[in-house]
Each structure stands twice: as structure tokens, then as C-alpha cells.
Amino acid sequence: AAALREAIDARTTEGILQGGTPYREIGVRRLATQQVRGLSVTPRKVLGPKVQSLRERISAQIAGRR
């Protein structure tokens, strides 16, 4: 572990691209679970801040009209 840390700190490590894992080895249930999780989390992470900003601007405009 120490040698790996030293190599990472020295930036002398290399990535090795190997063949992909077959879907059968991963399993249909696990793939489906990950897809559902990814599709449900991503929109909130990406759109959440923009939606909040839009809500704040609309609230400010409504408050300014009163």
C-alpha cells in the first residue's frame, strides 16, 4: 500500500484498459437497479440548483410586485 501511495504521489502510475465485464456476470437485477438509481439521482443533481435559482427569481419578482 505504501508503494502505491508513493507512486500516486510521484504521478508514475498508469491505467490499464482491460476487456469489459460481460453483462451476464454483472446480473440483470443489478444492472436494472443501477439504471433506475442513476436515472432518478441525475436529474436532481443536475437540475436541482437551476430549479432552486428559478424559484428564487420568481419569488423575488412576485414580492417586488406587492
PDB file of C-alpha atoms in Angstrom:
ATOM      1  CA  ALA A   1       0.000   0.000   0.000  1.00  0.00           C
ATOM      2  CA  ALA A   2       2.849   2.376   0.782  1.00  0.00           C
ATOM      3  CA  ALA A   3       4.459   1.757  -2.603  1.00  0.00           C
ATOM      4  CA  LEU A   4       1.166   2.534  -4.333  1.00  0.00           C
ATOM      5  CA  ARG A   5       0.772   5.774  -2.389  1.00  0.00           C
ATOM      6  CA  GLU A   6       4.314   6.797  -3.304  1.00  0.00           C
ATOM      7  CA  ALA A   7       3.685   6.022  -6.984  1.00  0.00           C
ATOM      8  CA  ILE A   8       0.450   8.034  -6.945  1.00  0.00           C
ATOM      9  CA  ASP A   9       2.177  10.960  -5.228  1.00  0.00           C
ATOM     10  CA  ALA A  10       5.028  10.784  -7.758  1.00  0.00           C
ATOM     11  CA  ARG A  11       2.484  10.548 -10.609  1.00  0.00           C
ATOM     12  CA  THR A  12       4.177   7.485 -12.049  1.00  0.00           C
ATOM     13  CA  THR A  13       1.118   5.224 -12.201  1.00  0.00           C
ATOM     14  CA  GLU A  14      -0.506   4.108 -15.458  1.00  0.00           C
ATOM     15  CA  GLY A  15      -4.012   2.958 -16.206  1.00  0.00           C
ATOM     16  CA  ILE A  16      -4.527  -0.363 -17.972  1.00  0.00           C
ATOM     17  CA  LEU A  17      -7.632  -0.799 -20.100  1.00  0.00           C
ATOM     18  CA  GLN A  18      -8.816  -4.381 -19.983  1.00  0.00           C
ATOM     19  CA  GLY A  19     -11.765  -6.085 -21.596  1.00  0.00           C
ATOM     20  CA  GLY A  20     -15.189  -5.201 -20.253  1.00  0.00           C
ATOM     21  CA  THR A  21     -17.193  -7.339 -17.863  1.00  0.00           C
ATOM     22  CA  PRO A  22     -19.956  -9.347 -19.529  1.00  0.00           C
ATOM     23  CA  TYR A  23     -23.495  -8.303 -18.578  1.00  0.00           C
ATOM     24  CA  ARG A  24     -24.290 -11.868 -17.554  1.00  0.00           C
ATOM     25  CA  GLU A  25     -21.549 -11.708 -14.943  1.00  0.00           C
ATOM     26  CA  ILE A  26     -22.957  -8.467 -13.524  1.00  0.00           C
ATOM     27  CA  GLY A  27     -26.541  -9.711 -13.486  1.00  0.00           C
ATOM     28  CA  VAL A  28     -29.764  -8.315 -14.890  1.00  0.00           C
ATOM     29  CA  ARG A  29     -31.146  -7.280 -11.491  1.00  0.00           C
ATOM     30  CA  ARG A  30     -28.018  -5.316 -10.578  1.00  0.00           C
ATOM     31  CA  LEU A  31     -27.959  -3.596 -13.986  1.00  0.00           C
ATOM     32  CA  ALA A  32     -31.623  -2.629 -13.690  1.00  0.00           C
ATOM     33  CA  THR A  33     -31.115  -1.342 -10.145  1.00  0.00           C
ATOM     34  CA  GLN A  34     -28.175   0.818 -11.202  1.00  0.00           C
ATOM     35  CA  GLN A  35     -30.094   2.221 -14.172  1.00  0.00           C
ATOM     36  CA  VAL A  36     -33.070   3.181 -12.009  1.00  0.00           C
ATOM     37  CA  ARG A  37     -30.788   4.715  -9.400  1.00  0.00           C
ATOM     38  CA  GLY A  38     -28.806   6.653 -11.990  1.00  0.00           C
ATOM     39  CA  LEU A  39     -31.872   7.955 -13.771  1.00  0.00           C
ATOM     40  CA  SER A  40     -33.525   9.041 -10.534  1.00  0.00           C
ATOM     41  CA  VAL A  41     -30.495  10.764  -8.983  1.00  0.00           C
ATOM     42  CA  THR A  42     -29.005  12.518 -12.012  1.00  0.00           C
ATOM     43  CA  PRO A  43     -31.889  14.908 -12.781  1.00  0.00           C
ATOM     44  CA  ARG A  44     -31.979  16.113  -9.164  1.00  0.00           C
ATOM     45  CA  LYS A  45     -28.233  16.706  -9.104  1.00  0.00           C
ATOM     46  CA  VAL A  46     -28.178  18.450 -12.480  1.00  0.00           C
ATOM     47  CA  LEU A  47     -31.456  20.343 -12.424  1.00  0.00           C
ATOM     48  CA  GLY A  48     -31.853  20.894  -8.682  1.00  0.00           C
ATOM     49  CA  PRO A  49     -29.697  24.038  -8.394  1.00  0.00           C
ATOM     50  CA  LYS A  50     -31.217  25.557 -11.555  1.00  0.00           C
ATOM     51  CA  VAL A  51     -34.762  24.893 -10.364  1.00  0.00           C
ATOM     52  CA  GLN A  52     -33.966  26.429  -6.969  1.00  0.00           C
ATOM     53  CA  SER A  53     -32.488  29.508  -8.651  1.00  0.00           C
ATOM     54  CA  LEU A  54     -35.569  29.862 -10.845  1.00  0.00           C
ATOM     55  CA  ARG A  55     -37.860  29.570  -7.820  1.00  0.00           C
ATOM     56  CA  GLU A  56     -35.894  32.274  -6.021  1.00  0.00           C
ATOM     57  CA  ARG A  57     -36.086  34.635  -9.014  1.00  0.00           C
ATOM     58  CA  ILE A  58     -39.825  34.086  -9.388  1.00  0.00           C
ATOM     59  CA  SER A  59     -40.369  34.657  -5.661  1.00  0.00           C
ATOM     60  CA  ALA A  60     -38.345  37.872  -5.827  1.00  0.00           C
ATOM     61  CA  GLN A  61     -40.381  39.124  -8.792  1.00  0.00           C
ATOM     62  CA  ILE A  62     -43.662  38.311  -7.069  1.00  0.00           C
ATOM     63  CA  ALA A  63     -42.504  40.007  -3.862  1.00  0.00           C
ATOM     64  CA  GLY A  64     -41.471  43.083  -5.881  1.00  0.00           C
ATOM     65  CA  ARG A  65     -44.968  43.454  -7.357  1.00  0.00           C
ATOM     66  CA  ARG A  66     -46.680  43.628  -3.982  1.00  0.00           C
TER      67      ARG A  66
END
